[in-house]
mmCIF file of N, CA and C in Angstrom:
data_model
loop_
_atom_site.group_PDB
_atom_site.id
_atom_site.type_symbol
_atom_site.label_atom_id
_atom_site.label_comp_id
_atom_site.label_asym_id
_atom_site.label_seq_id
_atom_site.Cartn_x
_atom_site.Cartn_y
_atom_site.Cartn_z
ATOM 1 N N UNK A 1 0.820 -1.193 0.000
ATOM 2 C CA UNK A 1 0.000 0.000 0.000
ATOM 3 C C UNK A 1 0.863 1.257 0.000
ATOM 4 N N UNK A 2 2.228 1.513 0.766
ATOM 5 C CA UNK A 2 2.492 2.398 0.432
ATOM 6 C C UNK A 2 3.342 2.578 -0.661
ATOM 7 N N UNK A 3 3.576 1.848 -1.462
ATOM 8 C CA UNK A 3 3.903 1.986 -2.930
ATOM 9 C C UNK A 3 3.120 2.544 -3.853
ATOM 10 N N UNK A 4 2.056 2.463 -3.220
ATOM 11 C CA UNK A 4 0.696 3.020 -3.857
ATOM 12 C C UNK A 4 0.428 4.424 -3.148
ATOM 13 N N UNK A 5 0.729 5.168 -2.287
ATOM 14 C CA UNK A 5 0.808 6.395 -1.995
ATOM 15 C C UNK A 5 2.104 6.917 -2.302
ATOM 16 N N UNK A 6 3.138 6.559 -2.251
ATOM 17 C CA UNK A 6 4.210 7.060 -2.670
ATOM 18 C C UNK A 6 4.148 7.633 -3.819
ATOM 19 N N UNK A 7 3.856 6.626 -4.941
ATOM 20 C CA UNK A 7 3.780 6.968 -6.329
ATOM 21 C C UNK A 7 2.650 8.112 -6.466
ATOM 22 N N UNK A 8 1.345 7.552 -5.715
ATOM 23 C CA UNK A 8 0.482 9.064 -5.930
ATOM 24 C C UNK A 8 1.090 10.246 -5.530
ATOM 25 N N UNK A 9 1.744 10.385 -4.301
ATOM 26 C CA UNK A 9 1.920 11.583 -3.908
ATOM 27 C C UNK A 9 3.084 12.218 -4.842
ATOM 28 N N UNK A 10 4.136 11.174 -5.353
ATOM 29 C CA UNK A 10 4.717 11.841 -6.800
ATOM 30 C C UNK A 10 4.346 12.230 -7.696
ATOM 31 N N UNK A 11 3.128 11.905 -7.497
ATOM 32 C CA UNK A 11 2.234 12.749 -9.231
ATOM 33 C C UNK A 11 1.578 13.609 -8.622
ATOM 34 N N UNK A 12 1.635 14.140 -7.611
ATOM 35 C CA UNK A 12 0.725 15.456 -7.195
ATOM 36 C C UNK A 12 -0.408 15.050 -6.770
ATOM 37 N N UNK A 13 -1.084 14.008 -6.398
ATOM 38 C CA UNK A 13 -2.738 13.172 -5.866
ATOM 39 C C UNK A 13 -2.348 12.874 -4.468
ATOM 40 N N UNK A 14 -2.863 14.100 -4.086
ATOM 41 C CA UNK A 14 -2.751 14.153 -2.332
ATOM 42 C C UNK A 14 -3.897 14.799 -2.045
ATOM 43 N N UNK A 15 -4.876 13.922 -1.169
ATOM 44 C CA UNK A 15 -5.543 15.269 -0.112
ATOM 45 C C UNK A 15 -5.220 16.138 0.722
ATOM 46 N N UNK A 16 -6.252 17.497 0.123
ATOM 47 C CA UNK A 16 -5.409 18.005 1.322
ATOM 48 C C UNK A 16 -6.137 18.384 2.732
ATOM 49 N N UNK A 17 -5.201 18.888 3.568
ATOM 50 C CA UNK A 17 -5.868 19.304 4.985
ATOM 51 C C UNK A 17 -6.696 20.440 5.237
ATOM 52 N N UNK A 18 -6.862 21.462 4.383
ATOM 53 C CA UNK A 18 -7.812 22.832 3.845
ATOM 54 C C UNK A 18 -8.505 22.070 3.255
ATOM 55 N N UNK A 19 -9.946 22.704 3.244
ATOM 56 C CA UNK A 19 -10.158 22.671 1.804
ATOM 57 C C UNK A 19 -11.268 21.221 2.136
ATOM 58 N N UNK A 20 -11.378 20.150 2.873
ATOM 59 C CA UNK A 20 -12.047 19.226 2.960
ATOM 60 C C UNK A 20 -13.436 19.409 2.775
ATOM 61 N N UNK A 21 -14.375 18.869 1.923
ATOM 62 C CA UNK A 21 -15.703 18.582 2.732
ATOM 63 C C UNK A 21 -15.872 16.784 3.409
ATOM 64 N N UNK A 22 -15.635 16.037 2.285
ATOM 65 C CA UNK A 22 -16.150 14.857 2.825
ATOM 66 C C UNK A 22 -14.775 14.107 3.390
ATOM 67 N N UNK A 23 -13.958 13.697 1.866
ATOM 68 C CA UNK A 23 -12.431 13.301 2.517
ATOM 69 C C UNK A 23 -11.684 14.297 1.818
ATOM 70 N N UNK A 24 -11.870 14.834 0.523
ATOM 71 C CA UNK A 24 -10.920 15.402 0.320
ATOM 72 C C UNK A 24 -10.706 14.670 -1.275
ATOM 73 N N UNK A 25 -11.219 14.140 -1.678
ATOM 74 C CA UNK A 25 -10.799 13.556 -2.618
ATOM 75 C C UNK A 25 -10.867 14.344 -4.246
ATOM 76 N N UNK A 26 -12.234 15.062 -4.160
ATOM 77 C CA UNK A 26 -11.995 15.729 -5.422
ATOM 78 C C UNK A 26 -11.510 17.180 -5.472
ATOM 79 N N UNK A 27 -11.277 17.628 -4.133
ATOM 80 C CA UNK A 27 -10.534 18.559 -3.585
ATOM 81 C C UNK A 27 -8.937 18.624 -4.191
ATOM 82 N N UNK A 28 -8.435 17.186 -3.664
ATOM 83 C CA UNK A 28 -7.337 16.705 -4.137
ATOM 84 C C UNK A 28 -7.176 16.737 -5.529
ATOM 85 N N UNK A 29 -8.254 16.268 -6.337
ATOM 86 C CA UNK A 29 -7.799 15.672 -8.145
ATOM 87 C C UNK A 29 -7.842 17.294 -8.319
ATOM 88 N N UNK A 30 -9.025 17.960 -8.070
ATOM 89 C CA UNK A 30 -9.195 19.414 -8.564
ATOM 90 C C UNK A 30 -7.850 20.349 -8.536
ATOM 91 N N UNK A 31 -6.713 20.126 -7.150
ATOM 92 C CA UNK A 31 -5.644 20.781 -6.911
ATOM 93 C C UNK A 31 -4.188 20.327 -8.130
ATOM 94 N N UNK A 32 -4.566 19.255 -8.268
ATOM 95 C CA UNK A 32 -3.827 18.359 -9.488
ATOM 96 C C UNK A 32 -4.051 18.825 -10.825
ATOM 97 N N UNK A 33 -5.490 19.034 -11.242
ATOM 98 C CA UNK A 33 -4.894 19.106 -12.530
ATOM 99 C C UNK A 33 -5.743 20.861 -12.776
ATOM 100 N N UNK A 34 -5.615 21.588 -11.233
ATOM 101 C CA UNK A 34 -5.462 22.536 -11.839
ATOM 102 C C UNK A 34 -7.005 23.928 -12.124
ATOM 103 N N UNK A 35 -7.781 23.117 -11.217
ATOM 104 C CA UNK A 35 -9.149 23.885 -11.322
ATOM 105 C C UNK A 35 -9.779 24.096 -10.129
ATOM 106 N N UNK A 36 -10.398 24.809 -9.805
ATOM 107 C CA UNK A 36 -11.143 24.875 -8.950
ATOM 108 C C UNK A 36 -11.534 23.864 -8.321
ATOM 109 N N UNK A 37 -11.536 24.109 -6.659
ATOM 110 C CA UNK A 37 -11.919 22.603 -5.799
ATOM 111 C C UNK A 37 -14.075 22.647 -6.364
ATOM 112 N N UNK A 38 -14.274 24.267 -6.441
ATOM 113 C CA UNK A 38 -16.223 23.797 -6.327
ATOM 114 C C UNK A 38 -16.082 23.690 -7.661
ATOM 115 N N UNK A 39 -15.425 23.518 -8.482
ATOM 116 C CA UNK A 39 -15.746 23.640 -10.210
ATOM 117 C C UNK A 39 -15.715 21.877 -10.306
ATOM 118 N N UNK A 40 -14.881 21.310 -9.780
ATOM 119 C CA UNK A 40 -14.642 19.756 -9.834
ATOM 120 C C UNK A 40 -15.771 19.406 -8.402
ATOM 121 N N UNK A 41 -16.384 19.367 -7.769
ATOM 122 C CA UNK A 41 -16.851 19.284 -7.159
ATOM 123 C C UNK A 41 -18.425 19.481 -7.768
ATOM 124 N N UNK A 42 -18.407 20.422 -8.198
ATOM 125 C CA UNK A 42 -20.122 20.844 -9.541
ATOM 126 C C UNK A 42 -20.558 19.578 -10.523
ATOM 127 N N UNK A 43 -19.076 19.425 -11.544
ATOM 128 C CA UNK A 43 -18.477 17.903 -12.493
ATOM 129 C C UNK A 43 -18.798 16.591 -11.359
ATOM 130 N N UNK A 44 -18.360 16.658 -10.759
ATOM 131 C CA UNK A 44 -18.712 15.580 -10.125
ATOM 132 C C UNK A 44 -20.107 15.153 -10.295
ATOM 133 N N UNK A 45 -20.691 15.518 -9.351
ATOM 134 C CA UNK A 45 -22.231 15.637 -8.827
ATOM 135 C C UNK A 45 -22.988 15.560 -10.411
ATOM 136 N N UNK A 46 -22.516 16.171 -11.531
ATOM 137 C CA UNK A 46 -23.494 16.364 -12.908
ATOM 138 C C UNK A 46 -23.048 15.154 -13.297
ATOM 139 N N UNK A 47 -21.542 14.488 -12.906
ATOM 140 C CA UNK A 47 -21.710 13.581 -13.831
ATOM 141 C C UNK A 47 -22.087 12.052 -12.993
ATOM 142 N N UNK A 48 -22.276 12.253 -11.878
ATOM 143 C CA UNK A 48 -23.240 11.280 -10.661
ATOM 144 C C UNK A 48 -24.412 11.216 -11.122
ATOM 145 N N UNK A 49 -25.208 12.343 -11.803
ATOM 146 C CA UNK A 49 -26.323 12.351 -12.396
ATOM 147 C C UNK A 49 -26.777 11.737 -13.654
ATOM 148 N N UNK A 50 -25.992 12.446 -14.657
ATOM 149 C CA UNK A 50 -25.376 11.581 -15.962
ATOM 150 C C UNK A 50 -25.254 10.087 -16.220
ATOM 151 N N UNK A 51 -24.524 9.941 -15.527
ATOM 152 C CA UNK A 51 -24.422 8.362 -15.424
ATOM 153 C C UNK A 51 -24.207 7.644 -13.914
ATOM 154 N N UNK A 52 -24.769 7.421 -13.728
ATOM 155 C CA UNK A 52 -25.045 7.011 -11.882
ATOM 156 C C UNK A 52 -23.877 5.998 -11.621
ATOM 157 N N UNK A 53 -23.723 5.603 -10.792
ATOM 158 C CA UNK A 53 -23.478 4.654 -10.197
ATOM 159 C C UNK A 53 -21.504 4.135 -10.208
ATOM 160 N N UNK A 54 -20.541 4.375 -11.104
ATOM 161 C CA UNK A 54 -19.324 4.111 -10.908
ATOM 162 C C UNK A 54 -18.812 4.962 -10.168
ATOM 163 N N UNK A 55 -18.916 6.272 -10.125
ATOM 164 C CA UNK A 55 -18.998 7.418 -9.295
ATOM 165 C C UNK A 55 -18.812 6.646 -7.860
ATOM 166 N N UNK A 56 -19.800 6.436 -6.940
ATOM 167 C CA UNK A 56 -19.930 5.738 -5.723
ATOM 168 C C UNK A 56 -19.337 4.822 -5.475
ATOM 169 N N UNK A 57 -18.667 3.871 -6.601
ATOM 170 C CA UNK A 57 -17.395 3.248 -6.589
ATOM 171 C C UNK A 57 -16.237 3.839 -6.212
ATOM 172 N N UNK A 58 -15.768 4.595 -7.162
ATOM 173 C CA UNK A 58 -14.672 5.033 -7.837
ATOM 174 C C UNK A 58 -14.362 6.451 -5.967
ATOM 175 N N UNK A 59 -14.810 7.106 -5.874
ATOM 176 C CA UNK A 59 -14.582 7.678 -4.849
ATOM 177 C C UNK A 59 -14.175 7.328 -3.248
ATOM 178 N N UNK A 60 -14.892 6.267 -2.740
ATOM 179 C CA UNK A 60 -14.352 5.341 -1.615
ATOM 180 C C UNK A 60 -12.883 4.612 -2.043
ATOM 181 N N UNK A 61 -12.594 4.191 -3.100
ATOM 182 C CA UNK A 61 -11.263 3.427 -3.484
ATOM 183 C C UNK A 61 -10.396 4.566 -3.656
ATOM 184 N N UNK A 62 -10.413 5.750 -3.869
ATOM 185 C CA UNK A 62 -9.629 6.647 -4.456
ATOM 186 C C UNK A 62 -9.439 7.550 -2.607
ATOM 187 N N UNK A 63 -10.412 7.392 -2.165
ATOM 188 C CA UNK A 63 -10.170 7.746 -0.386
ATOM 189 C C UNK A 63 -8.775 6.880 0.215
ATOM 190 N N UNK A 64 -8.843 5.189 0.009
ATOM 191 C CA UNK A 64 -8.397 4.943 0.787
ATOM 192 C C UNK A 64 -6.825 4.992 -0.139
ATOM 193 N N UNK A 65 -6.867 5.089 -1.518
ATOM 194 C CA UNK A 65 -5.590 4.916 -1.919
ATOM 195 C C UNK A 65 -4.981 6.050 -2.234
ATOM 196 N N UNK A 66 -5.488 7.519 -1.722
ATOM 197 C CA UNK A 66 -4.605 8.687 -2.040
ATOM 198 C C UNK A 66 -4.267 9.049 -0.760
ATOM 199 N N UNK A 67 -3.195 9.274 -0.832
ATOM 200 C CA UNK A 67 -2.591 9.591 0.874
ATOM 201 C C UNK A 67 -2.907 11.344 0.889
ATOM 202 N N UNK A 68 -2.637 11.258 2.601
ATOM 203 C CA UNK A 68 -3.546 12.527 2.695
ATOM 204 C C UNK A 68 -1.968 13.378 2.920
ATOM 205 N N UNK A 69 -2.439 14.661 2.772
ATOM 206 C CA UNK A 69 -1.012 15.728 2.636
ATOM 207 C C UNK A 69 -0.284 15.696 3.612
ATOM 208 N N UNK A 70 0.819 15.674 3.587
ATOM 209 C CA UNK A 70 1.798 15.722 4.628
ATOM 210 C C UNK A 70 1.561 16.948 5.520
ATOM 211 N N UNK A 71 1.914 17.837 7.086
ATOM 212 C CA UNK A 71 2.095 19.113 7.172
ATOM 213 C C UNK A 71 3.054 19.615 6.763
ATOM 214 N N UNK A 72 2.897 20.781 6.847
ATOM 215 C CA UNK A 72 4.168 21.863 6.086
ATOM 216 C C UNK A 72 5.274 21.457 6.907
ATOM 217 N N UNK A 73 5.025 21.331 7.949
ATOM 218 C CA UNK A 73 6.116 21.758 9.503
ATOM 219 C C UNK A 73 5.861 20.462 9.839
ATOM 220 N N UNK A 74 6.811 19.891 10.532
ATOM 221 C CA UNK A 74 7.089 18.699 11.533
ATOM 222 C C UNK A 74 7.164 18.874 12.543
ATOM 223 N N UNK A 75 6.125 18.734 13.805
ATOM 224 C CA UNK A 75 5.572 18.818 14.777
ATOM 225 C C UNK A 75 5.886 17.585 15.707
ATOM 226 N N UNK A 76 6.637 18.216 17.169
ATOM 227 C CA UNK A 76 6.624 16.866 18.038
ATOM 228 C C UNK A 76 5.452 17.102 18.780
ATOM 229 N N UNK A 77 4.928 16.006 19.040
ATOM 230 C CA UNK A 77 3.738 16.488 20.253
ATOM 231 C C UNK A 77 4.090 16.569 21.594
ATOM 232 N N UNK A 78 5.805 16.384 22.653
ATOM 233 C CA UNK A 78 5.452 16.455 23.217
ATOM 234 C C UNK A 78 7.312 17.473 22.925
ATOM 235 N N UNK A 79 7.332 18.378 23.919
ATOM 236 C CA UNK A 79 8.942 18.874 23.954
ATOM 237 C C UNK A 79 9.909 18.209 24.490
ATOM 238 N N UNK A 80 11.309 18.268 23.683
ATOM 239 C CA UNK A 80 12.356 17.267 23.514
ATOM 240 C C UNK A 80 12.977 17.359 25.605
ATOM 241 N N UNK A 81 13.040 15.822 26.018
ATOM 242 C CA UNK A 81 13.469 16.253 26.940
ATOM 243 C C UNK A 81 15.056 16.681 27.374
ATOM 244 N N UNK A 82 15.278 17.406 28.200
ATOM 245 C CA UNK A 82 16.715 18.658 28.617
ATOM 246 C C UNK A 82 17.105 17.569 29.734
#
């Protein structure tokens, strides 16, 4: 599996941590290739309508196999002990 996020997150298919409504997923493709998160988010939904049903597939599999964005900053949670 993480051969399978690795490679996504090399092609730019990351969710991100802004920006979420449900997971993040067409949030993510929308930041990729470049359009608006509600413009891909509009496409979506018309084409859920359009043609039903791979949609509701295709979105749960694409949740669990796009890794979610790294933070900017590397955060310890607790301070280094002195």
């Amino acid at each position: 599996m993480n051969t399978v996020h690795d490679s996504m997150s090399r092609q730019g298919l990351t969710r991100p941590r802004e920006g979420r409504l449900i997971a993040g997923v067409v949030a993510g493709l929308a930041r990729r290739f470049g359009i608006d998160p509600w413009l891909a988010r509009l496409l979506f939904v018309v084409v859920l309508l359009a043609i039903p049903g791979s949609q509701i597939l295709i979105y749960p599999i694409l949740w669990i196999l796009m890794p979610s964005e790294k933070p900017a900053f590397a955060t310890t949670p607790y301070p280094p002990a002195v």
